[in-house]
Amino acid sequence: MTATDNSAPASAGRGWSSELRRRAPLLAGVGFVVLLACLPLLNISIPGILPTPTYQPGAMALMSLAMVFAALALSYNMLLGTSGMLSFGHALYFGAGAYGLGIALEHLGVPLWPGVLIALLGGLVIALITGSVAMRVNGIPFAMVTLAFAQAGSVLVRRNASVTGGEEGLSLNTEGVPDALVGVINTRNLYWACLVMVVVVYLVALWVDRSRLGHLASATRENELRVRVLGLKPNRARLTLFVIAGLCAGLAGMAYMLLQSGTVPRAVSADLTITVLVMVVLGGVGYRWGAVLGGVVYTILDQRLTVLAGSDAIDALPSVLRIPLSEPLFILGTLFILMVLFAPGGIAGTVHAWIDRRRHRNARDEGLRELDADASANDEPVEVRA
Amino acid sequence: MSTLILILITGVGLGALYFLVASGLSLIYGLMHVLNFAHGAFLTFGAFLGFEIARRIGSDTWWAFAASVVIGGVVGALFATLTELALIRPLYERHIEQVLVTVGLALAAVALFEGIWGSDPIYISAPAWMNETTSVFGAQVPNTYWVLMAAATALLISLVVFLRFTRFGMIIRAGVENRKMVTALGIDVRKAFTLVFAIGGSAAGVGGVLASHYTGYVSAHLGSTLLIFAFIVTVIGGLGSLTGAAIASVLVAVLQQFANYYLGGTGDLIVVVALAAVLLVRPAGLLGRTA
């Protein structure tokens, strides 16, 4: 707003409006975060979406979980959206955060903050090692290798029951955690903690996208050969991004651990990675707000569909309808297929395309389609030999 | 000594099962560059319908077993063909979206199977012979392993014969080499795509029925576990190489069995370590074409 002071009186009006337009996303973002921060103090009921009014623990827990997954989806979008890496092992780093914090609190007996640091360090090491091996290959083989690593992590967690609690899961040792973050009464504080976490992850994602690193990664997504010819090192940029995304996923995992007072092996499984992939694609690959929206929409849909599955209305239906409708994952999977087939840009991509068409500008990049053009350009025929 | 032989033979048997799943994956990837996450769903569906048919005929006779294998193969092929026509074909040349569609299909299909057959494993019965063991140099080898090996060998031989000596096999090999050229010669390569999906799905369906006899039960998650090992096998063997997949299946499974016995049940981890080692030394896989 102060920019108007510097501009000449004649162009004051235009300067002010363009300044406003430039800052509008920032203002909207800050406003939105402030609104979210105030929600626990307000009594707003959104029937059909939130189970309780916003000031009660039920709604706050659901919103916090939605924020955890929004952060996870944001971190995944750094991989898939910014640098075009299709990873099927992202849950490994989420699990590393959750289990790392849990183990540090349980077995090392440290307070919360050193525990967070230890978990972050652990996640860093895991991401560095697995990332540098997986990056020996590109594209689809990369997806398979990351999947294998996550599977190994999942096996490790299930096997070493003395450390991780095995199939039972690991519950949070609350000794080192500040009292303000423990228990249902303090769901509000946990909600704010999750909000801070998601804002931090968003800022990291924003920084990555605007930084030299992010530009290099997305240039590599477009044309790796060209980046190499220019004398740049695409693999180092991609590995750095992979590690940053892993650390952000770890942060989300720690928030999950605190929020749920524990974690189960599912936090490391391939299922979770696929869930995140679904979130990002639903929201729109390559759009930060799309990833956030995808995470929130998925979490709420999943929760609501589970409630719907147990309802009497569904029970009364004939079995041809009842069985599919009582499986939330069936509905989400079908929705996902339809999105990929008919709206490949996801929610954000579709909205942006619509806005752009209205503005009669050239169509902007549509995340996935561009990734694909790139993938097929790099394709080399693979032989089937018998 | 007998332990060693037992581990070796069961390893080869498990490798045979991996090959039944991995062969289809490798063929599909080689020709179409599609990573098929729904392959596990083909397998599970084949296993469930095979189980249903065997239960109706009387599950401990050889007839029921044969019928379940045939049904598994047919169902797998049909499911795969439908998938190719309805979901993969509209997205030709858009590889990431094709992967995503198969991921969605796998999610939806597994959820549907859970809805229909429940989430608990259903234990199945087999012809009496398959529950017995055969003595080989003192090692008591369960007979299921022989069935697995026979099935995988038959599949490998018929695939090789098909690819080498039939017209469709020739089109598939040519399509892999240079799809544009084949199209320019007036041959519809897309038929070959559907065919490859059908073959892969059929192998997965048969694999599903046999896997259910190997584990002793059917469950909605039968396919997902096997699929991950099949992925590892295809990457180690070299994507698109059928022989590579066959060799890697046996190597991986034998390694896994040995680690499970001698290194305190660390088989799954050893397999992943082996994958990392192969990638570090030969990123294209054992028999993969070097990029």
XYZ file of C-alpha atoms in Angstrom:
677
model
C 0.000 0.000 0.000
C 2.886 2.332 0.710
C 4.058 2.101 -2.869
C 1.591 4.813 -3.872
C 3.648 7.364 -1.924
C 6.544 6.995 -4.326
C 4.632 7.090 -7.583
C 3.717 10.259 -9.426
C 0.197 11.589 -8.707
C -0.936 11.036 -12.302
C -0.272 7.322 -12.257
C -1.202 6.917 -8.633
C -4.431 5.060 -9.367
C -2.919 2.585 -11.778
C 0.191 2.048 -9.610
C -1.950 1.320 -6.631
C -4.102 -1.189 -8.445
C -1.200 -3.033 -10.044
C 0.559 -3.100 -6.708
C -2.586 -4.543 -5.182
C -2.843 -7.137 -7.922
C 0.771 -8.117 -7.429
C 0.341 -8.479 -3.725
C -3.123 -10.001 -3.853
C -1.924 -13.634 -3.544
C 0.239 -12.684 -0.555
C -2.590 -10.796 1.138
C -5.067 -13.569 0.387
C -2.632 -16.134 1.770
C -1.968 -14.215 4.963
C -5.677 -13.552 5.380
C -6.475 -17.236 4.888
C -3.895 -18.335 7.451
C -5.220 -15.778 9.963
C -8.745 -17.057 9.339
C -7.591 -20.644 9.891
C -5.792 -19.604 13.064
C -9.002 -18.053 14.384
C -11.228 -21.048 13.609
C -10.741 -22.776 16.983
C -12.056 -19.619 18.675
C -15.191 -19.428 16.513
C -18.363 -21.463 16.503
C -18.941 -22.343 12.863
C -20.800 -25.458 11.811
C -20.337 -26.878 8.335
C -22.687 -29.849 8.281
C -21.661 -32.621 5.913
C -17.988 -31.610 5.969
C -16.986 -31.171 9.601
C -18.305 -33.567 12.235
C -18.667 -30.888 14.931
C -18.600 -27.069 15.212
C -15.108 -25.697 14.651
C -14.273 -25.008 18.287
C -14.749 -28.639 19.344
C -11.935 -31.234 19.300
C -13.604 -33.455 16.651
C -13.542 -30.791 13.965
C -10.133 -29.505 15.023
C -8.617 -32.991 14.894
C -10.004 -33.537 11.391
C -8.753 -30.139 10.214
C -5.334 -30.806 11.753
C -5.123 -34.154 9.985
C -6.117 -32.425 6.756
C -3.256 -29.966 7.285
C -0.781 -32.777 7.936
C -1.750 -34.367 4.641
C -1.752 -30.995 2.910
C 1.878 -30.567 3.999
C 2.716 -34.083 2.854
C 1.062 -33.434 -0.499
C 3.010 -30.150 -0.810
C 6.264 -31.981 -0.220
C 5.293 -34.614 -2.800
C 4.443 -31.883 -5.272
C 8.043 -30.660 -4.991
C 9.081 -34.008 -6.438
C 6.365 -34.649 -8.995
C 5.396 -31.096 -9.863
C 8.655 -29.184 -9.714
C 11.185 -31.763 -10.774
C 8.997 -34.347 -12.476
C 10.136 -37.300 -10.367
C 7.465 -39.942 -9.873
C 8.384 -41.449 -6.508
C 6.500 -44.331 -4.957
C 8.500 -44.221 -1.754
C 7.603 -40.866 -0.289
C 5.884 -42.467 2.695
C 9.309 -43.640 3.843
C 10.274 -40.084 4.826
C 6.900 -39.365 6.405
C 7.345 -42.543 8.414
C 10.942 -41.589 9.207
C 9.658 -38.369 10.762
C 6.889 -40.044 12.728
C 8.923 -43.040 13.878
C 12.104 -40.994 14.311
C 10.397 -38.636 16.726
C 8.631 -41.489 18.476
C 11.821 -43.492 18.910
C 13.822 -40.466 20.077
C 11.218 -39.697 22.737
C 10.716 -43.316 23.772
C 14.217 -44.784 23.708
C 16.508 -41.769 24.079
C 14.262 -39.990 26.546
C 14.973 -36.548 25.094
C 12.560 -33.587 25.197
C 10.473 -32.664 22.153
C 12.739 -30.215 20.354
C 15.950 -32.261 20.427
C 13.740 -35.188 19.389
C 12.532 -33.217 16.357
C 16.140 -32.437 15.487
C 17.184 -36.088 15.789
C 14.255 -37.199 13.632
C 15.118 -34.580 11.009
C 18.747 -35.716 10.963
C 17.672 -39.340 10.633
C 15.321 -38.430 7.793
C 18.114 -36.489 6.100
C 20.448 -39.483 6.161
C 17.789 -41.893 4.897
C 16.715 -39.521 2.117
C 20.321 -38.909 1.056
C 21.211 -42.593 0.837
C 18.026 -43.874 -0.803
C 17.803 -40.831 -3.064
C 21.325 -41.133 -4.401
C 20.858 -44.827 -5.189
C 17.415 -44.377 -6.744
C 18.666 -41.549 -8.954
C 20.855 -43.999 -10.809
C 17.747 -44.523 -12.914
C 15.097 -42.171 -14.255
C 11.406 -42.143 -14.976
C 9.453 -45.353 -14.477
C 12.376 -47.423 -13.120
C 12.917 -44.661 -10.538
C 9.325 -45.153 -9.427
C 9.879 -48.884 -9.009
C 13.124 -48.467 -7.067
C 11.673 -45.927 -4.639
C 8.761 -48.304 -4.128
C 11.215 -51.060 -3.232
C 12.991 -48.832 -0.700
C 9.749 -47.870 0.968
C 8.842 -51.540 1.117
C 12.157 -52.284 2.812
C 11.425 -49.525 5.333
C 8.007 -50.953 5.953
C 9.485 -54.434 6.511
C 12.083 -53.015 8.925
C 9.399 -51.265 10.931
C 7.218 -54.366 11.120
C 10.118 -56.666 12.017
C 11.906 -54.708 14.739
C 9.039 -54.744 17.161
C 11.265 -53.938 20.158
C 12.130 -50.541 18.699
C 9.131 -49.635 16.553
C 6.321 -51.557 18.213
C 5.866 -53.752 15.120
C 2.325 -54.201 13.816
C 0.899 -52.657 16.982
C 2.511 -49.333 16.193
C 4.445 -46.973 18.391
C 2.585 -44.774 20.831
C 3.825 -41.349 21.777
C 5.854 -41.122 24.969
C 4.467 -37.902 26.422
C 7.156 -37.418 29.069
C 9.290 -35.155 26.919
C 6.389 -33.394 25.209
C 5.194 -30.055 26.670
C 1.864 -30.467 28.470
C 0.245 -27.948 26.150
C 0.506 -30.434 23.283
C -0.876 -33.490 25.061
C -4.435 -34.729 25.315
C -7.799 -34.064 23.736
C -8.263 -30.842 25.743
C -5.253 -29.381 23.982
C -6.356 -30.298 20.467
C -6.526 -26.575 19.828
C -2.784 -26.162 20.471
C -2.036 -29.152 18.270
C -4.170 -27.550 15.578
C -2.086 -24.383 15.768
C 1.116 -26.428 15.727
C -0.074 -28.202 12.564
C -0.966 -24.851 11.037
C 2.540 -23.519 11.747
C 4.003 -26.703 10.260
C 1.971 -26.463 7.055
C 2.870 -22.771 6.676
C 6.564 -23.616 7.107
C 6.334 -26.378 4.489
C 4.451 -24.041 2.159
C 7.134 -21.371 2.527
C 9.834 -23.961 1.821
C 7.911 -25.074 -1.280
C 7.546 -21.447 -2.365
C 11.244 -20.822 -1.817
C 12.153 -23.955 -3.762
C 9.968 -22.976 -6.698
C 11.467 -19.475 -6.836
C 15.061 -20.445 -6.160
C 17.819 -21.300 -8.596
C 17.580 -24.862 -7.354
C 13.902 -25.145 -8.279
C 14.487 -23.576 -11.681
C 17.282 -26.011 -12.365
C 15.104 -28.944 -11.293
C 12.199 -27.886 -13.480
C 14.558 -27.206 -16.391
C 15.816 -30.758 -15.946
C 12.217 -31.967 -16.034
C 11.797 -30.238 -19.386
C 15.064 -31.201 -21.026
C 17.795 -32.908 -19.107
C 20.257 -33.073 -21.986
C 20.110 -29.338 -22.483
C 20.779 -28.694 -18.817
C 23.810 -30.950 -18.983
C 25.098 -29.262 -22.122
C 24.886 -25.927 -20.315
C 27.363 -27.337 -17.819
C 24.915 -27.576 -14.947
C 24.575 -30.555 -12.671
C 20.960 -31.715 -12.789
C 21.435 -34.706 -10.516
C 22.775 -32.661 -7.639
C 19.820 -30.296 -7.896
C 17.382 -33.185 -8.046
C 18.970 -34.934 -5.095
C 18.889 -31.724 -3.048
C 15.237 -31.300 -3.904
C 14.549 -34.934 -3.091
C 16.126 -34.465 0.339
C 14.255 -31.212 0.991
C 10.988 -32.882 0.020
C 11.891 -35.793 2.295
C 12.544 -33.442 5.226
C 9.237 -31.657 4.657
C 7.490 -35.028 4.609
C 9.328 -35.795 7.858
C 7.947 -32.616 9.429
C 4.463 -33.683 8.401
C 5.161 -37.103 9.908
C 6.178 -35.563 13.236
C 3.020 -33.469 13.322
C 1.087 -36.672 12.590
C 2.840 -38.433 15.479
C 1.936 -35.659 17.918
C -1.600 -35.346 16.601
C -2.449 -39.051 16.663
C -0.367 -39.728 19.815
C 1.261 -42.567 17.946
C 1.892 -44.114 14.581
C 1.259 -47.437 12.855
C 3.277 -49.228 10.146
C 0.846 -47.873 7.552
C 2.735 -44.553 7.865
C 5.652 -46.140 5.980
C 3.685 -48.255 3.526
C 3.303 -47.968 -0.222
C -0.414 -47.406 0.399
C 0.316 -44.044 1.979
C 2.497 -42.959 -0.946
C -0.299 -43.872 -3.317
C -2.704 -41.911 -1.152
C -0.444 -38.851 -1.405
C -0.133 -39.333 -5.140
C -3.924 -39.374 -5.388
C -4.096 -36.153 -3.315
C -1.605 -34.321 -5.512
C -3.203 -35.449 -8.764
C -6.694 -34.590 -7.515
C -5.488 -31.150 -6.469
C -3.397 -30.528 -9.566
C 0.212 -31.468 -10.186
C 2.547 -28.481 -10.194
C 0.296 -26.132 -8.252
C 1.113 -25.493 -4.596
C -2.429 -24.525 -3.685
C -3.615 -27.530 -5.669
C -1.552 -29.849 -3.507
C -2.874 -28.229 -0.326
C -6.450 -28.438 -1.593
C -5.937 -32.037 -2.719
C -4.681 -33.033 0.728
C -7.599 -31.353 2.466
C -10.264 -32.628 0.049
C -8.927 -36.177 0.193
C -8.760 -36.278 3.996
C -12.265 -34.921 4.404
C -13.696 -37.128 1.631
C -12.058 -40.200 3.136
C -13.437 -39.395 6.567
C -16.917 -38.542 5.325
C -17.124 -41.546 2.997
C -16.196 -43.831 5.895
C -19.035 -42.330 7.904
C -21.323 -42.713 4.900
C -20.282 -46.349 4.470
C -21.490 -47.162 7.965
C -24.782 -45.302 7.610
C -28.222 -46.920 7.492
C -29.027 -45.471 4.078
C -26.194 -47.498 2.551
C -27.091 -50.629 4.508
C -30.593 -50.607 3.066
C -29.384 -50.670 -0.552
C -29.232 -53.863 -2.608
C -25.801 -55.482 -2.485
C -24.837 -54.443 -6.033
C -24.847 -50.840 -4.826
C -24.085 -51.404 -1.175
C -20.721 -53.164 -1.585
C -19.044 -50.540 -3.803
C -20.495 -47.630 -1.835
C -19.363 -48.987 1.507
C -15.734 -49.009 0.363
C -14.347 -45.445 0.532
C -11.245 -46.449 -1.386
C -13.347 -47.789 -4.241
C -15.093 -44.443 -4.618
C -11.825 -42.501 -4.280
C -10.060 -44.793 -6.752
C -12.845 -44.410 -9.293
C -12.888 -40.654 -8.786
C -9.136 -40.635 -9.311
C -9.373 -42.588 -12.576
C -12.069 -40.227 -13.853
C -9.952 -37.206 -12.946
C -6.905 -38.560 -14.749
C -8.967 -39.416 -17.828
C -11.072 -36.292 -18.073
C -9.405 -33.545 -16.011
C -5.700 -34.351 -16.036
C -4.775 -30.959 -14.568
C -6.630 -31.753 -11.353
C -8.730 -29.139 -9.575
C -6.080 -26.412 -9.735
C -5.147 -27.158 -13.352
C -8.773 -27.049 -14.440
C -9.388 -23.770 -12.625
C -6.239 -22.190 -14.056
C -7.067 -23.391 -17.566
C -10.534 -21.912 -17.209
C -9.168 -18.560 -16.011
C -6.592 -18.516 -18.787
C -9.166 -19.287 -21.427
C -11.202 -16.392 -20.147
C -8.218 -14.122 -20.396
C -7.545 -15.287 -23.971
C -3.997 -16.006 -23.133
C -1.949 -18.924 -24.243
C -2.744 -22.011 -22.274
C -0.385 -22.342 -19.386
C 1.462 -25.475 -18.600
C -0.792 -28.276 -17.604
C 1.439 -30.049 -15.175
C 0.976 -33.661 -16.102
C 0.713 -33.311 -19.840
C 3.992 -31.502 -19.935
C 5.660 -34.093 -17.770
C 4.515 -36.654 -20.254
C 5.706 -34.845 -23.310
C 9.048 -34.777 -21.597
C 8.921 -38.418 -20.648
C 8.119 -39.513 -24.181
C 10.838 -37.289 -25.613
C 13.385 -39.097 -23.506
C 12.009 -42.492 -24.318
C 14.278 -44.900 -25.908
C 12.927 -48.113 -27.278
C 13.320 -51.014 -24.937
C 13.744 -54.352 -26.524
C 11.739 -57.449 -25.782
C 14.060 -60.303 -26.241
C 13.211 -63.897 -25.858
C 22.886 -80.942 2.678
C 19.186 -81.704 2.496
C 18.438 -78.265 3.939
C 20.515 -76.684 1.236
C 18.658 -78.586 -1.474
C 15.328 -77.756 0.084
C 16.136 -74.053 0.190
C 17.408 -74.147 -3.373
C 14.333 -75.920 -4.745
C 11.836 -73.808 -2.831
C 13.752 -70.756 -4.005
C 13.400 -71.813 -7.620
C 9.705 -72.515 -7.013
C 9.146 -69.067 -5.540
C 11.118 -67.622 -8.443
C 8.711 -69.398 -10.789
C 5.837 -67.595 -9.094
C 7.638 -64.255 -9.421
C 8.213 -64.964 -13.079
C 4.491 -65.597 -13.697
C 3.817 -62.049 -12.490
C 6.964 -60.361 -13.772
C 6.784 -61.718 -17.329
C 3.599 -59.781 -18.024
C 4.945 -56.622 -16.407
C 8.142 -56.839 -18.395
C 6.369 -57.471 -21.723
C 3.947 -54.616 -21.141
C 6.717 -52.232 -20.155
C 8.936 -53.328 -23.019
C 6.311 -52.757 -25.672
C 4.241 -49.893 -24.275
C 6.348 -48.306 -21.514
C 3.441 -48.695 -19.133
C 4.183 -49.492 -15.525
C 1.156 -51.564 -14.677
C 0.189 -51.192 -11.034
C -3.081 -52.987 -11.762
C -1.195 -56.208 -12.456
C -1.670 -57.200 -8.829
C -5.404 -56.707 -9.244
C -5.474 -59.019 -12.301
C -3.715 -61.605 -10.176
C -6.028 -61.253 -7.191
C -9.138 -61.372 -9.364
C -7.890 -64.529 -11.068
C -7.203 -66.077 -7.667
C -10.656 -65.225 -6.301
C -12.611 -66.490 -9.292
C -10.417 -69.588 -9.473
C -11.209 -70.201 -5.820
C -14.937 -69.697 -6.414
C -15.033 -72.162 -9.301
C -12.942 -74.733 -7.430
C -15.228 -74.436 -4.429
C -18.277 -75.089 -6.565
C -16.793 -78.131 -8.308
C -15.307 -79.572 -5.124
C -11.977 -78.086 -4.328
C -9.820 -81.119 -3.627
C -10.087 -82.818 -7.011
C -7.686 -82.378 -9.900
C -10.583 -81.329 -12.119
C -11.377 -78.460 -9.814
C -7.744 -77.436 -9.737
C -7.458 -77.535 -13.542
C -10.706 -75.591 -13.890
C -9.524 -72.952 -11.424
C -6.241 -72.499 -13.301
C -8.067 -72.145 -16.628
C -10.628 -69.755 -15.157
C -7.854 -67.748 -13.499
C -6.073 -67.368 -16.823
C -9.227 -66.455 -18.746
C -10.412 -63.983 -16.118
C -6.999 -62.353 -15.892
C -6.873 -61.981 -19.674
C -10.379 -60.518 -19.849
C -9.753 -58.066 -17.010
C -6.466 -56.984 -18.603
C -8.004 -56.587 -22.052
C -10.822 -54.469 -20.672
C -8.314 -52.340 -18.762
C -6.258 -51.796 -21.874
C -9.242 -50.872 -24.021
C -11.043 -48.663 -21.523
C -8.259 -46.993 -19.548
C -4.877 -47.332 -21.246
C -5.884 -46.821 -24.879
C -7.327 -43.309 -24.418
C -4.020 -42.254 -22.855
C -1.548 -43.633 -25.394
C 1.860 -41.988 -25.236
C 1.038 -40.302 -21.947
C 3.058 -42.589 -19.751
C 2.709 -40.933 -16.372
C -1.050 -40.707 -16.727
C -1.161 -44.353 -17.733
C 0.676 -45.240 -14.523
C -1.741 -43.093 -12.527
C -4.773 -44.767 -14.095
C -3.466 -48.212 -13.201
C -2.766 -46.991 -9.653
C -6.371 -45.816 -9.395
C -7.624 -49.108 -10.793
C -5.541 -51.065 -8.297
C -6.937 -48.968 -5.422
C -10.532 -49.333 -6.553
C -10.234 -53.024 -7.415
C -8.640 -54.041 -4.110
C -11.308 -52.085 -2.220
C -14.029 -53.798 -4.249
C -12.538 -57.249 -3.603
C -12.489 -56.448 0.104
C -16.122 -55.438 -0.139
C -17.109 -58.669 -1.883
C -14.886 -61.281 -0.228
C -14.058 -59.533 3.043
C -10.663 -58.384 4.279
C -9.703 -61.634 6.041
C -7.800 -64.345 4.188
C -9.960 -67.257 2.995
C -8.181 -70.601 3.373
C -8.450 -72.919 0.408
C -8.016 -76.619 -0.119
C -6.147 -78.371 -2.890
C -5.833 -81.868 -4.375
C -4.289 -84.140 -1.760
C -1.084 -84.607 -3.751
C -0.317 -80.896 -3.523
C -0.277 -81.029 0.259
C 2.259 -83.848 0.244
C 5.995 -83.680 -0.210
C 8.418 -85.371 -2.546
C 11.788 -86.500 -1.334
C 14.735 -85.195 -3.343
C 18.142 -86.291 -2.005
C 16.649 -86.350 1.453
C 14.943 -82.953 1.197
C 11.175 -83.010 1.639
C 9.965 -80.587 -1.040
C 6.269 -79.605 -0.925
C 4.636 -80.564 -4.209
C 3.193 -77.090 -4.797
C 6.659 -75.963 -5.844
C 6.751 -78.488 -8.695
C 3.439 -77.144 -9.999
C 4.798 -73.598 -9.863
C 7.952 -74.575 -11.726
C 6.010 -76.496 -14.370
C 3.661 -73.566 -14.935
C 6.480 -71.021 -15.207
C 8.494 -73.218 -17.565
C 5.452 -73.764 -19.769
C 4.826 -70.010 -19.809
C 8.423 -69.169 -20.674
C 8.573 -71.719 -23.507
C 5.218 -70.711 -24.971
C 6.107 -67.004 -24.795
C 9.419 -67.593 -26.525
C 7.772 -69.719 -29.226
C 5.016 -67.150 -29.618
C 7.402 -64.207 -29.946
C 9.824 -66.017 -32.261
C 7.626 -68.027 -34.567
C 4.204 -66.432 -34.940
C 3.100 -63.448 -36.948
C 1.756 -61.621 -33.904
C 4.946 -62.308 -32.027
C 6.882 -60.822 -34.895
C 4.682 -57.720 -34.884
C 5.225 -57.327 -31.155
C 8.999 -57.587 -31.499
C 8.970 -55.188 -34.436
C 6.695 -52.794 -32.574
C 9.173 -52.681 -29.717
C 12.024 -51.899 -32.096
C 10.302 -49.221 -34.132
C 6.641 -48.599 -33.630
C 6.362 -45.870 -36.283
C 7.840 -48.059 -38.980
C 5.449 -50.893 -38.201
C 2.515 -48.487 -38.331
C 3.775 -47.070 -41.615
C 3.728 -50.566 -43.083
C 0.005 -50.648 -42.450
C 0.000 -52.845 -39.376
C -2.191 -51.861 -36.451
C 0.239 -51.926 -33.518
C -2.547 -51.174 -31.101
C -3.852 -54.706 -31.567
C -0.456 -55.885 -30.385
C -0.796 -53.686 -27.292
C -4.130 -55.258 -26.400
C -2.695 -58.688 -27.060
C 0.292 -58.059 -24.815
C -2.004 -56.906 -22.048
C -4.156 -60.021 -22.487
C -1.120 -62.319 -22.336
C 0.290 -60.542 -19.277
C -3.102 -60.573 -17.552
C -3.576 -64.249 -18.303
C -0.162 -65.115 -16.863
C -0.999 -63.031 -13.791
C -4.390 -64.774 -13.410
C -2.788 -68.226 -13.534
C -0.108 -66.900 -11.188
C -2.862 -65.771 -8.825
C -4.452 -69.218 -8.629
C -1.063 -70.843 -8.075
C -0.049 -68.153 -5.556
C -3.174 -68.919 -3.558
C -2.086 -72.582 -3.425
C 1.416 -71.477 -2.467
C 0.238 -69.332 0.434
C -2.755 -71.532 1.235
C -5.264 -68.678 1.179
C -6.804 -65.996 -1.005
C -7.080 -62.403 0.140
C -7.643 -59.030 -1.469
C -4.006 -58.132 -0.820
C -2.506 -61.236 -2.407
C -1.493 -59.292 -5.492
C -0.024 -56.182 -3.869
C 2.685 -58.096 -1.998
C 3.722 -60.127 -5.008
C 3.624 -57.071 -7.251
C 6.411 -55.333 -5.351
C 8.695 -58.337 -5.734
C 7.724 -58.572 -9.388
C 8.747 -54.921 -9.822
C 12.083 -55.613 -8.174
C 12.593 -58.642 -10.399
C 11.824 -56.717 -13.581
C 14.200 -53.901 -12.641
C 17.002 -56.306 -11.706
C 16.453 -58.381 -14.842
C 16.362 -55.335 -17.090
C 13.052 -53.738 -18.047
C 11.575 -55.305 -21.148
C 13.808 -58.340 -21.169
C 11.909 -61.592 -20.771
C 15.021 -63.707 -20.257
C 16.305 -61.146 -17.786
C 13.055 -61.405 -15.844
C 13.321 -65.205 -15.799
C 16.907 -65.200 -14.549
C 16.295 -62.433 -12.017
C 13.165 -64.175 -10.672
C 15.141 -67.277 -9.797
C 18.159 -65.353 -8.457
C 16.051 -63.077 -6.295
C 13.878 -65.844 -4.904
C 16.805 -68.160 -4.112
C 18.657 -65.286 -2.434
C 15.528 -64.463 -0.476
C 15.072 -68.049 0.726
C 18.717 -68.368 1.759
C 18.614 -65.067 3.667
C 15.384 -66.080 5.334
C 16.951 -69.306 6.563
C 20.524 -68.353 7.354
C 20.278 -64.629 8.155
C 17.315 -64.671 10.484
C 14.411 -63.895 8.154
C 15.959 -60.910 6.434
C 14.994 -62.112 2.944
C 12.895 -59.089 2.011
C 15.655 -56.679 3.006
C 18.367 -58.623 1.198
C 16.302 -58.410 -1.980
C 16.153 -54.617 -1.731
C 19.879 -54.444 -0.988
C 20.471 -56.619 -4.068
C 18.362 -54.210 -6.076
C 20.430 -51.260 -4.864
C 23.656 -53.129 -5.656
C 22.525 -54.018 -9.187
C 21.465 -50.427 -9.810
C 24.813 -49.088 -8.649
C 26.750 -51.465 -10.882
C 24.411 -51.823 -13.856
C 21.610 -49.228 -13.845
C 19.945 -50.885 -16.847
C 19.602 -54.221 -15.046
C 21.236 -57.558 -15.743
C 20.077 -57.970 -19.339
C 18.721 -54.509 -19.969
C 19.902 -52.549 -22.932
C 22.385 -49.950 -21.687
C 20.808 -46.547 -22.056
